[in-house]
PDB file of C-alpha atoms in Angstrom:
ATOM      1  CA  UNK A  29     -17.651  -6.778 -21.963  1.00 47.00           C
ATOM      2  CA  UNK A  30     -19.837  -8.964 -24.256  1.00 85.00           C
ATOM      3  CA  UNK A  31     -22.704  -9.231 -21.829  1.00 86.00           C
ATOM      4  CA  UNK A  32     -25.763  -8.079 -23.748  1.00 89.00           C
ATOM      5  CA  UNK A  33     -28.306  -8.519 -20.950  1.00 91.00           C
ATOM      6  CA  UNK A  34     -28.263 -10.095 -17.503  1.00 93.00           C
ATOM      7  CA  UNK A  35     -31.366 -10.038 -15.292  1.00 95.00           C
ATOM      8  CA  UNK A  36     -32.906 -11.772 -12.351  1.00 95.00           C
ATOM      9  CA  UNK A  37     -36.602 -12.776 -12.763  1.00 95.00           C
ATOM     10  CA  UNK A  38     -38.934 -13.404  -9.773  1.00 95.00           C
ATOM     11  CA  UNK A  39     -42.365 -14.951 -10.555  1.00 94.00           C
ATOM     12  CA  UNK A  40     -41.916 -14.089 -14.175  1.00 93.00           C
ATOM     13  CA  UNK A  41     -41.137 -10.483 -13.621  1.00 95.00           C
ATOM     14  CA  UNK A  42     -37.730  -8.808 -14.116  1.00 95.00           C
ATOM     15  CA  UNK A  43     -36.332  -7.434 -10.928  1.00 93.00           C
ATOM     16  CA  UNK A  44     -32.567  -6.846 -10.673  1.00 89.00           C
ATOM     17  CA  UNK A  45     -29.653  -6.661 -13.053  1.00 92.00           C
ATOM     18  CA  UNK A  46     -26.979  -9.240 -12.497  1.00 89.00           C
ATOM     19  CA  UNK A  47     -23.171  -8.946 -12.697  1.00 88.00           C
ATOM     20  CA  UNK A  48     -20.793 -11.720 -13.356  1.00 88.00           C
ATOM     21  CA  UNK A  49     -18.732 -12.879 -10.424  1.00 86.00           C
ATOM     22  CA  UNK A  50     -16.793 -15.957  -9.419  1.00 84.00           C
ATOM     23  CA  UNK A  51     -19.104 -16.659  -6.520  1.00 89.00           C
ATOM     24  CA  UNK A  52     -21.771 -19.469  -6.867  1.00 91.00           C
ATOM     25  CA  UNK A  53     -25.142 -17.965  -7.498  1.00 90.00           C
ATOM     26  CA  UNK A  54     -27.972 -19.010  -5.041  1.00 88.00           C
ATOM     27  CA  UNK A  55     -31.546 -18.466  -6.222  1.00 85.00           C
ATOM     28  CA  UNK A  56     -34.625 -18.271  -4.050  1.00 86.00           C
ATOM     29  CA  UNK A  57     -37.872 -19.902  -4.876  1.00 84.00           C
ATOM     30  CA  UNK A  58     -39.547 -18.836  -8.102  1.00 89.00           C
ATOM     31  CA  UNK A  59     -36.343 -17.058  -9.255  1.00 94.00           C
ATOM     32  CA  UNK A  60     -34.022 -17.616 -12.232  1.00 95.00           C
ATOM     33  CA  UNK A  61     -31.414 -15.657 -14.192  1.00 95.00           C
ATOM     34  CA  UNK A  62     -31.254 -15.067 -17.843  1.00 96.00           C
ATOM     35  CA  UNK A  63     -27.990 -13.938 -19.181  1.00 95.00           C
ATOM     36  CA  UNK A  64     -27.087 -13.334 -22.901  1.00 95.00           C
ATOM     37  CA  UNK A  65     -23.602 -12.951 -24.294  1.00 94.00           C
ATOM     38  CA  UNK A  66     -22.102 -12.423 -27.749  1.00 93.00           C
ATOM     39  CA  UNK A  67     -18.710 -13.897 -28.535  1.00 92.00           C
ATOM     40  CA  UNK A  68     -17.699 -14.007 -24.844  1.00 93.00           C
ATOM     41  CA  UNK A  69     -14.132 -13.947 -23.507  1.00 93.00           C
ATOM     42  CA  UNK A  70     -12.573 -16.950 -21.699  1.00 94.00           C
ATOM     43  CA  UNK A  71     -12.693 -14.866 -18.510  1.00 93.00           C
ATOM     44  CA  UNK A  72     -16.306 -14.296 -18.771  1.00 94.00           C
ATOM     45  CA  UNK A  73     -17.091 -17.931 -19.377  1.00 95.00           C
ATOM     46  CA  UNK A  74     -14.888 -18.835 -16.417  1.00 95.00           C
ATOM     47  CA  UNK A  75     -17.060 -16.533 -14.207  1.00 94.00           C
ATOM     48  CA  UNK A  76     -20.281 -18.180 -15.530  1.00 95.00           C
ATOM     49  CA  UNK A  77     -18.793 -21.608 -14.942  1.00 96.00           C
ATOM     50  CA  UNK A  78     -18.096 -20.791 -11.330  1.00 95.00           C
ATOM     51  CA  UNK A  79     -21.426 -19.013 -10.740  1.00 95.00           C
ATOM     52  CA  UNK A  80     -23.677 -21.837 -12.285  1.00 95.00           C
ATOM     53  CA  UNK A  81     -21.465 -24.987 -12.021  1.00 95.00           C
ATOM     54  CA  UNK A  82     -21.318 -25.238 -15.816  1.00 96.00           C
ATOM     55  CA  UNK A  83     -19.637 -28.325 -17.285  1.00 97.00           C
ATOM     56  CA  UNK A  84     -16.132 -27.815 -18.696  1.00 96.00           C
ATOM     57  CA  UNK A  85     -16.886 -29.561 -21.998  1.00 96.00           C
ATOM     58  CA  UNK A  86     -20.089 -27.390 -22.480  1.00 97.00           C
ATOM     59  CA  UNK A  87     -18.121 -24.210 -21.751  1.00 96.00           C
ATOM     60  CA  UNK A  88     -15.399 -25.419 -24.222  1.00 96.00           C
ATOM     61  CA  UNK A  89     -18.007 -25.952 -26.990  1.00 96.00           C
ATOM     62  CA  UNK A  90     -19.629 -22.573 -26.265  1.00 95.00           C
ATOM     63  CA  UNK A  91     -16.285 -20.805 -26.776  1.00 95.00           C
ATOM     64  CA  UNK A  92     -15.535 -22.756 -29.852  1.00 90.00           C
ATOM     65  CA  UNK A  93     -18.461 -21.535 -31.783  1.00 84.00           C
ATOM     66  CA  UNK A  94     -18.406 -24.266 -34.474  1.00 86.00           C
ATOM     67  CA  UNK A  95     -20.763 -26.959 -33.142  1.00 92.00           C
ATOM     68  CA  UNK A  96     -23.526 -28.767 -34.908  1.00 94.00           C
ATOM     69  CA  UNK A  97     -27.060 -28.577 -33.479  1.00 96.00           C
ATOM     70  CA  UNK A  98     -27.353 -30.952 -30.469  1.00 97.00           C
ATOM     71  CA  UNK A  99     -28.747 -31.474 -26.976  1.00 97.00           C
ATOM     72  CA  UNK A 100     -26.210 -32.628 -24.314  1.00 97.00           C
ATOM     73  CA  UNK A 101     -27.011 -33.563 -20.710  1.00 97.00           C
ATOM     74  CA  UNK A 102     -24.516 -32.790 -17.943  1.00 97.00           C
ATOM     75  CA  UNK A 103     -26.068 -33.945 -14.677  1.00 95.00           C
ATOM     76  CA  UNK A 104     -29.052 -31.858 -13.864  1.00 94.00           C
ATOM     77  CA  UNK A 105     -28.343 -29.281 -16.634  1.00 97.00           C
ATOM     78  CA  UNK A 106     -28.796 -29.048 -20.405  1.00 97.00           C
ATOM     79  CA  UNK A 107     -26.557 -27.707 -23.036  1.00 98.00           C
ATOM     80  CA  UNK A 108     -28.326 -26.887 -26.342  1.00 98.00           C
ATOM     81  CA  UNK A 109     -26.788 -25.730 -29.676  1.00 97.00           C
ATOM     82  CA  UNK A 110     -28.893 -24.233 -32.442  1.00 96.00           C
ATOM     83  CA  UNK A 111     -27.893 -22.817 -35.819  1.00 95.00           C
ATOM     84  CA  UNK A 112     -29.050 -19.414 -36.917  1.00 94.00           C
ATOM     85  CA  UNK A 113     -29.193 -18.449 -40.523  1.00 94.00           C
ATOM     86  CA  UNK A 114     -29.606 -15.195 -42.555  1.00 92.00           C
ATOM     87  CA  UNK A 115     -29.159 -14.144 -46.100  1.00 91.00           C
ATOM     88  CA  UNK A 116     -26.166 -12.215 -47.452  1.00 90.00           C
ATOM     89  CA  UNK A 117     -27.087 -11.490 -51.053  1.00 87.00           C
ATOM     90  CA  UNK A 118     -27.599 -15.095 -52.398  1.00 88.00           C
ATOM     91  CA  UNK A 119     -25.467 -16.741 -49.696  1.00 92.00           C
ATOM     92  CA  UNK A 120     -26.891 -18.221 -46.486  1.00 93.00           C
ATOM     93  CA  UNK A 121     -24.609 -17.112 -43.539  1.00 93.00           C
ATOM     94  CA  UNK A 122     -24.666 -19.203 -40.388  1.00 94.00           C
ATOM     95  CA  UNK A 123     -24.266 -18.276 -36.768  1.00 94.00           C
ATOM     96  CA  UNK A 124     -24.668 -20.322 -33.680  1.00 95.00           C
ATOM     97  CA  UNK A 125     -26.486 -20.014 -30.301  1.00 96.00           C
ATOM     98  CA  UNK A 126     -25.448 -22.084 -27.395  1.00 97.00           C
ATOM     99  CA  UNK A 127     -27.884 -22.323 -24.508  1.00 98.00           C
ATOM    100  CA  UNK A 128     -26.987 -23.475 -20.855  1.00 98.00           C
ATOM    101  CA  UNK A 129     -30.157 -24.465 -18.971  1.00 97.00           C
ATOM    102  CA  UNK A 130     -30.337 -25.132 -15.276  1.00 96.00           C
ATOM    103  CA  UNK A 131     -33.120 -25.104 -12.701  1.00 93.00           C
ATOM    104  CA  UNK A 132     -32.389 -21.399 -11.927  1.00 94.00           C
ATOM    105  CA  UNK A 133     -30.525 -20.130 -15.000  1.00 96.00           C
ATOM    106  CA  UNK A 134     -30.608 -19.864 -18.767  1.00 97.00           C
ATOM    107  CA  UNK A 135     -27.481 -18.512 -20.588  1.00 97.00           C
ATOM    108  CA  UNK A 136     -27.188 -17.867 -24.185  1.00 96.00           C
ATOM    109  CA  UNK A 137     -23.959 -17.520 -26.049  1.00 96.00           C
ATOM    110  CA  UNK A 138     -24.192 -16.170 -29.581  1.00 94.00           C
ATOM    111  CA  UNK A 139     -21.572 -16.357 -32.356  1.00 93.00           C
ATOM    112  CA  UNK A 140     -22.195 -14.711 -35.663  1.00 86.00           C
ATOM    113  CA  UNK A 141     -25.953 -14.328 -35.180  1.00 76.00           C
ATOM    114  CA  UNK A 142     -27.584 -11.451 -36.796  1.00 69.00           C
ATOM    115  CA  UNK A 143     -30.670 -11.426 -34.748  1.00 74.00           C
ATOM    116  CA  UNK A 144     -30.615  -9.909 -31.222  1.00 82.00           C
ATOM    117  CA  UNK A 145     -32.687 -11.432 -28.418  1.00 89.00           C
ATOM    118  CA  UNK A 146     -33.754  -8.106 -27.082  1.00 88.00           C
ATOM    119  CA  UNK A 147     -37.153  -8.085 -28.827  1.00 90.00           C
ATOM    120  CA  UNK A 148     -37.683 -11.681 -27.771  1.00 92.00           C
ATOM    121  CA  UNK A 149     -36.917 -10.904 -24.185  1.00 93.00           C
ATOM    122  CA  UNK A 150     -39.280  -7.912 -24.329  1.00 92.00           C
ATOM    123  CA  UNK A 151     -42.001 -10.237 -25.805  1.00 92.00           C
ATOM    124  CA  UNK A 152     -41.500 -12.859 -22.998  1.00 93.00           C
ATOM    125  CA  UNK A 153     -41.551 -10.301 -20.359  1.00 93.00           C
ATOM    126  CA  UNK A 154     -45.004  -9.220 -21.455  1.00 93.00           C
ATOM    127  CA  UNK A 155     -46.424 -12.485 -20.255  1.00 91.00           C
ATOM    128  CA  UNK A 156     -45.015 -12.970 -16.799  1.00 92.00           C
ATOM    129  CA  UNK A 157     -47.545 -15.766 -16.133  1.00 91.00           C
ATOM    130  CA  UNK A 158     -45.761 -17.759 -18.912  1.00 89.00           C
ATOM    131  CA  UNK A 159     -42.307 -16.530 -18.078  1.00 92.00           C
ATOM    132  CA  UNK A 160     -42.857 -17.730 -14.492  1.00 91.00           C
ATOM    133  CA  UNK A 161     -42.580 -21.274 -15.862  1.00 90.00           C
ATOM    134  CA  UNK A 162     -38.801 -20.672 -15.742  1.00 92.00           C
ATOM    135  CA  UNK A 163     -35.736 -21.482 -17.838  1.00 95.00           C
ATOM    136  CA  UNK A 164     -37.418 -24.166 -19.967  1.00 95.00           C
ATOM    137  CA  UNK A 165     -40.089 -21.705 -21.245  1.00 95.00           C
ATOM    138  CA  UNK A 166     -37.119 -19.253 -22.074  1.00 96.00           C
ATOM    139  CA  UNK A 167     -35.393 -22.030 -23.972  1.00 97.00           C
ATOM    140  CA  UNK A 168     -38.600 -22.718 -25.996  1.00 96.00           C
ATOM    141  CA  UNK A 169     -38.896 -19.017 -26.807  1.00 95.00           C
ATOM    142  CA  UNK A 170     -35.191 -18.825 -27.991  1.00 96.00           C
ATOM    143  CA  UNK A 171     -35.484 -22.008 -30.263  1.00 96.00           C
ATOM    144  CA  UNK A 172     -38.804 -20.737 -31.639  1.00 95.00           C
ATOM    145  CA  UNK A 173     -37.225 -17.396 -32.380  1.00 94.00           C
ATOM    146  CA  UNK A 174     -34.426 -18.968 -34.316  1.00 95.00           C
ATOM    147  CA  UNK A 175     -36.670 -21.405 -36.234  1.00 95.00           C
ATOM    148  CA  UNK A 176     -38.998 -18.531 -37.196  1.00 93.00           C
ATOM    149  CA  UNK A 177     -36.007 -16.636 -38.574  1.00 92.00           C
ATOM    150  CA  UNK A 178     -35.675 -19.315 -41.221  1.00 94.00           C
ATOM    151  CA  UNK A 179     -38.984 -18.622 -42.793  1.00 92.00           C
ATOM    152  CA  UNK A 180     -38.234 -15.192 -44.397  1.00 92.00           C
ATOM    153  CA  UNK A 181     -34.872 -16.742 -45.631  1.00 93.00           C
ATOM    154  CA  UNK A 182     -36.625 -19.528 -47.438  1.00 92.00           C
ATOM    155  CA  UNK A 183     -39.265 -17.386 -48.852  1.00 93.00           C
ATOM    156  CA  UNK A 184     -36.867 -14.816 -50.162  1.00 93.00           C
ATOM    157  CA  UNK A 185     -34.787 -17.462 -52.063  1.00 91.00           C
ATOM    158  CA  UNK A 186     -37.984 -19.024 -53.378  1.00 89.00           C
ATOM    159  CA  UNK A 187     -39.114 -15.633 -54.780  1.00 91.00           C
ATOM    160  CA  UNK A 188     -35.706 -15.118 -56.460  1.00 89.00           C
ATOM    161  CA  UNK A 189     -35.745 -18.661 -57.937  1.00 85.00           C
ATOM    162  CA  UNK A 190     -39.249 -18.076 -59.333  1.00 85.00           C
ATOM    163  CA  UNK A 191     -38.130 -14.863 -60.878  1.00 85.00           C
ATOM    164  CA  UNK A 192     -35.333 -16.630 -62.700  1.00 81.00           C
ATOM    165  CA  UNK A 193     -37.795 -19.372 -63.810  1.00 78.00           C
ATOM    166  CA  UNK A 194     -40.005 -16.709 -65.338  1.00 80.00           C
ATOM    167  CA  UNK A 195     -37.003 -15.406 -67.285  1.00 76.00           C
ATOM    168  CA  UNK A 196     -36.076 -18.898 -68.492  1.00 72.00           C
ATOM    169  CA  UNK A 197     -39.510 -19.175 -70.215  1.00 68.00           C
ATOM    170  CA  UNK A 198     -38.920 -15.843 -72.003  1.00 71.00           C
ATOM    171  CA  UNK A 199     -35.261 -15.971 -73.099  1.00 69.00           C
ATOM    172  CA  UNK A 200     -32.088 -17.698 -72.522  1.00 68.00           C
ATOM    173  CA  UNK A 201     -30.155 -16.978 -69.350  1.00 70.00           C
ATOM    174  CA  UNK A 202     -26.904 -15.224 -69.251  1.00 75.00           C
ATOM    175  CA  UNK A 203     -23.816 -17.112 -67.958  1.00 75.00           C
ATOM    176  CA  UNK A 204     -23.928 -15.252 -64.676  1.00 82.00           C
ATOM    177  CA  UNK A 205     -27.616 -16.121 -64.117  1.00 78.00           C
ATOM    178  CA  UNK A 206     -26.785 -19.788 -64.705  1.00 77.00           C
ATOM    179  CA  UNK A 207     -24.043 -19.514 -62.210  1.00 83.00           C
ATOM    180  CA  UNK A 208     -26.389 -17.803 -59.762  1.00 85.00           C
ATOM    181  CA  UNK A 209     -28.847 -20.654 -59.978  1.00 83.00           C
ATOM    182  CA  UNK A 210     -25.944 -23.064 -59.346  1.00 84.00           C
ATOM    183  CA  UNK A 211     -24.948 -21.145 -56.220  1.00 88.00           C
ATOM    184  CA  UNK A 212     -28.476 -21.045 -54.984  1.00 88.00           C
ATOM    185  CA  UNK A 213     -28.844 -24.821 -55.430  1.00 87.00           C
ATOM    186  CA  UNK A 214     -25.711 -25.366 -53.350  1.00 90.00           C
ATOM    187  CA  UNK A 215     -26.911 -23.064 -50.660  1.00 92.00           C
ATOM    188  CA  UNK A 216     -30.309 -24.805 -50.393  1.00 92.00           C
ATOM    189  CA  UNK A 217     -28.660 -28.277 -50.263  1.00 92.00           C
ATOM    190  CA  UNK A 218     -26.364 -27.055 -47.377  1.00 93.00           C
ATOM    191  CA  UNK A 219     -29.325 -25.482 -45.473  1.00 94.00           C
ATOM    192  CA  UNK A 220     -31.265 -28.725 -45.778  1.00 92.00           C
ATOM    193  CA  UNK A 221     -28.358 -30.524 -44.044  1.00 93.00           C
ATOM    194  CA  UNK A 222     -28.616 -28.024 -41.217  1.00 93.00           C
ATOM    195  CA  UNK A 223     -32.417 -28.596 -40.764  1.00 94.00           C
ATOM    196  CA  UNK A 224     -31.880 -32.330 -39.981  1.00 94.00           C
ATOM    197  CA  UNK A 225     -29.948 -31.836 -36.766  1.00 96.00           C
ATOM    198  CA  UNK A 226     -32.210 -28.903 -35.777  1.00 96.00           C
ATOM    199  CA  UNK A 227     -35.274 -31.257 -36.231  1.00 96.00           C
ATOM    200  CA  UNK A 228     -33.577 -33.765 -33.986  1.00 96.00           C
ATOM    201  CA  UNK A 229     -32.934 -31.102 -31.269  1.00 97.00           C
ATOM    202  CA  UNK A 230     -36.657 -30.058 -31.249  1.00 96.00           C
ATOM    203  CA  UNK A 231     -37.722 -33.641 -31.232  1.00 95.00           C
ATOM    204  CA  UNK A 232     -35.695 -34.592 -28.214  1.00 96.00           C
ATOM    205  CA  UNK A 233     -36.931 -31.628 -26.159  1.00 96.00           C
ATOM    206  CA  UNK A 234     -40.466 -32.460 -27.206  1.00 94.00           C
ATOM    207  CA  UNK A 235     -40.389 -36.109 -26.569  1.00 93.00           C
ATOM    208  CA  UNK A 236     -37.628 -37.284 -24.144  1.00 92.00           C
ATOM    209  CA  UNK A 237     -37.559 -36.949 -20.442  1.00 93.00           C
ATOM    210  CA  UNK A 238     -34.796 -34.347 -19.808  1.00 94.00           C
ATOM    211  CA  UNK A 239     -33.528 -32.362 -16.839  1.00 93.00           C
ATOM    212  CA  UNK A 240     -34.903 -28.860 -16.554  1.00 92.00           C
ATOM    213  CA  UNK A 241     -37.677 -29.551 -18.945  1.00 93.00           C
ATOM    214  CA  UNK A 242     -41.006 -29.769 -17.131  1.00 90.00           C
ATOM    215  CA  UNK A 243     -43.842 -31.927 -18.549  1.00 89.00           C
ATOM    216  CA  UNK A 244     -46.026 -28.813 -18.824  1.00 88.00           C
ATOM    217  CA  UNK A 245     -43.358 -27.319 -21.180  1.00 89.00           C
ATOM    218  CA  UNK A 246     -43.525 -30.199 -23.708  1.00 91.00           C
ATOM    219  CA  UNK A 247     -46.352 -28.713 -25.655  1.00 92.00           C
ATOM    220  CA  UNK A 248     -44.295 -25.606 -26.238  1.00 93.00           C
ATOM    221  CA  UNK A 249     -41.341 -27.710 -27.638  1.00 95.00           C
ATOM    222  CA  UNK A 250     -43.763 -29.795 -29.700  1.00 95.00           C
ATOM    223  CA  UNK A 251     -44.855 -26.422 -31.284  1.00 95.00           C
ATOM    224  CA  UNK A 252     -41.213 -25.685 -32.116  1.00 95.00           C
ATOM    225  CA  UNK A 253     -40.920 -29.130 -33.667  1.00 96.00           C
ATOM    226  CA  UNK A 254     -43.892 -28.508 -35.867  1.00 96.00           C
ATOM    227  CA  UNK A 255     -42.233 -25.224 -36.908  1.00 94.00           C
ATOM    228  CA  UNK A 256     -39.044 -27.031 -37.751  1.00 95.00           C
ATOM    229  CA  UNK A 257     -40.778 -29.596 -39.731  1.00 94.00           C
ATOM    230  CA  UNK A 258     -42.672 -26.978 -41.728  1.00 94.00           C
ATOM    231  CA  UNK A 259     -39.577 -25.127 -42.620  1.00 93.00           C
ATOM    232  CA  UNK A 260     -37.949 -28.535 -43.470  1.00 93.00           C
ATOM    233  CA  UNK A 261     -40.679 -29.359 -45.890  1.00 93.00           C
ATOM    234  CA  UNK A 262     -40.496 -25.773 -47.385  1.00 91.00           C
ATOM    235  CA  UNK A 263     -36.756 -26.423 -47.986  1.00 91.00           C
ATOM    236  CA  UNK A 264     -37.357 -29.742 -49.689  1.00 91.00           C
ATOM    237  CA  UNK A 265     -39.867 -28.122 -51.964  1.00 90.00           C
ATOM    238  CA  UNK A 266     -37.428 -25.157 -52.555  1.00 89.00           C
ATOM    239  CA  UNK A 267     -34.749 -27.698 -53.525  1.00 87.00           C
ATOM    240  CA  UNK A 268     -37.048 -29.295 -56.074  1.00 87.00           C
ATOM    241  CA  UNK A 269     -37.816 -25.952 -57.580  1.00 84.00           C
ATOM    242  CA  UNK A 270     -34.256 -24.888 -57.853  1.00 82.00           C
ATOM    243  CA  UNK A 271     -33.287 -28.245 -59.244  1.00 82.00           C
ATOM    244  CA  UNK A 272     -35.988 -28.065 -61.939  1.00 81.00           C
ATOM    245  CA  UNK A 273     -34.972 -24.612 -62.911  1.00 79.00           C
ATOM    246  CA  UNK A 274     -31.333 -25.649 -63.025  1.00 74.00           C
ATOM    247  CA  UNK A 275     -32.112 -28.649 -65.205  1.00 77.00           C
ATOM    248  CA  UNK A 276     -34.465 -26.638 -67.455  1.00 74.00           C
ATOM    249  CA  UNK A 277     -31.747 -24.161 -67.941  1.00 72.00           C
ATOM    250  CA  UNK A 278     -29.271 -26.756 -68.879  1.00 69.00           C
ATOM    251  CA  UNK A 279     -31.737 -28.393 -71.346  1.00 72.00           C
ATOM    252  CA  UNK A 280     -32.508 -25.091 -73.022  1.00 69.00           C
ATOM    253  CA  UNK A 281     -28.874 -24.216 -73.252  1.00 65.00           C
ATOM    254  CA  UNK A 282     -28.155 -27.571 -74.967  1.00 71.00           C
ATOM    255  CA  UNK A 283     -30.834 -26.811 -77.446  1.00 67.00           C
ATOM    256  CA  UNK A 284     -29.599 -23.538 -78.147  1.00 63.00           C
ATOM    257  CA  UNK A 285     -26.088 -24.802 -78.730  1.00 68.00           C
ATOM    258  CA  UNK A 286     -27.484 -27.506 -81.009  1.00 70.00           C
ATOM    259  CA  UNK A 287     -29.417 -24.856 -83.037  1.00 69.00           C
ATOM    260  CA  UNK A 288     -26.242 -22.762 -83.327  1.00 65.00           C
ATOM    261  CA  UNK A 289     -24.207 -25.809 -84.573  1.00 70.00           C
ATOM    262  CA  UNK A 290     -27.094 -26.748 -87.075  1.00 65.00           C
ATOM    263  CA  UNK A 291     -27.251 -23.208 -88.301  1.00 59.00           C
ATOM    264  CA  UNK A 292     -23.453 -23.027 -88.778  1.00 57.00           C
ATOM    265  CA  UNK A 293     -23.446 -26.490 -90.646  1.00 56.00           C
ATOM    266  CA  UNK A 294     -26.349 -25.373 -92.844  1.00 55.00           C
ATOM    267  CA  UNK A 295     -24.458 -22.049 -93.645  1.00 52.00           C
ATOM    268  CA  UNK A 296     -21.417 -24.024 -94.662  1.00 59.00           C
ATOM    269  CA  UNK A 297     -23.436 -26.341 -96.884  1.00 59.00           C
ATOM    270  CA  UNK A 298     -25.056 -23.351 -98.534  1.00 50.00           C
ATOM    271  CA  UNK A 299     -21.778 -21.661 -99.371  1.00 51.00           C
ATOM    272  CA  UNK A 300     -20.408 -24.890-100.614  1.00 57.00           C
ATOM    273  CA  UNK A 301     -23.199 -25.389-102.973  1.00 59.00           C
ATOM    274  CA  UNK A 302     -22.944 -21.759-103.989  1.00 48.00           C
ATOM    275  CA  UNK A 303     -19.209 -22.093-104.750  1.00 51.00           C
ATOM    276  CA  UNK A 304     -19.868 -25.249-106.929  1.00 57.00           C
ATOM    277  CA  UNK A 305     -22.617 -23.636-108.816  1.00 55.00           C
ATOM    278  CA  UNK A 306     -20.228 -20.858-109.694  1.00 49.00           C
ATOM    279  CA  UNK A 307     -17.743 -23.220-111.069  1.00 55.00           C
ATOM    280  CA  UNK A 308     -15.430 -23.156-108.105  1.00 51.00           C
ATOM    281  CA  UNK A 309     -13.928 -26.536-106.877  1.00 51.00           C
ATOM    282  CA  UNK A 310     -14.311 -27.695-103.350  1.00 48.00           C
TER     283      UNK A 310
END
């Protein structure tokens, strides 16, 4: 089974563990279910579809695991896709979290995501008065968790680039260091392209009238939107830093090559004059 956690919450407090079935789920007042899965099977998603009347297209997208960040509306339910990101050496690896949101359920489907939601769940459970708001508050918590995960990634890359920048001021870079800067530049540009759709997702949840999102929850999503914008600005600044280091490296390398060529030509002229002074013909 790929079900990581599945619990019923009543008045913001965890009560019973839930099991997947093919029977429709009926919630009482002030109850909702939060189910988390990683790389689910077709059979598991079929059970969830039957339990919570999930839309076929949303289920198909959640199984696919290759969606861009977006917000889709299916009747009285929402389907949200967010991109997760983490560092593997100098490469940014991406995952995906699909979130089904209804009046009495929130279901997360994770693909390739390195960050478990266990600590997030424990954190939200410590504030039952907030968790009692329901699935839209959980949705806010998940998105905030994902966006906050971008910050250490950006800061780590920035520190690595600044270290290389210091090295550039001292001596010429080795070919592998130059290639590393080029790889980082490509990674930052790609990450910037991810931030655009993520900003659009946060903006829609903060500003549009959507099913399952109560007006009282909008300030929470505006906070997520502010976090996305902050990271987006950091990425723009990081791209400028990487680009400046990359251009400075190219300029210094050109100057080094010109000096080498100039030194070589000077050496040839010196030996030519030396040969002529000794009576040798050119």
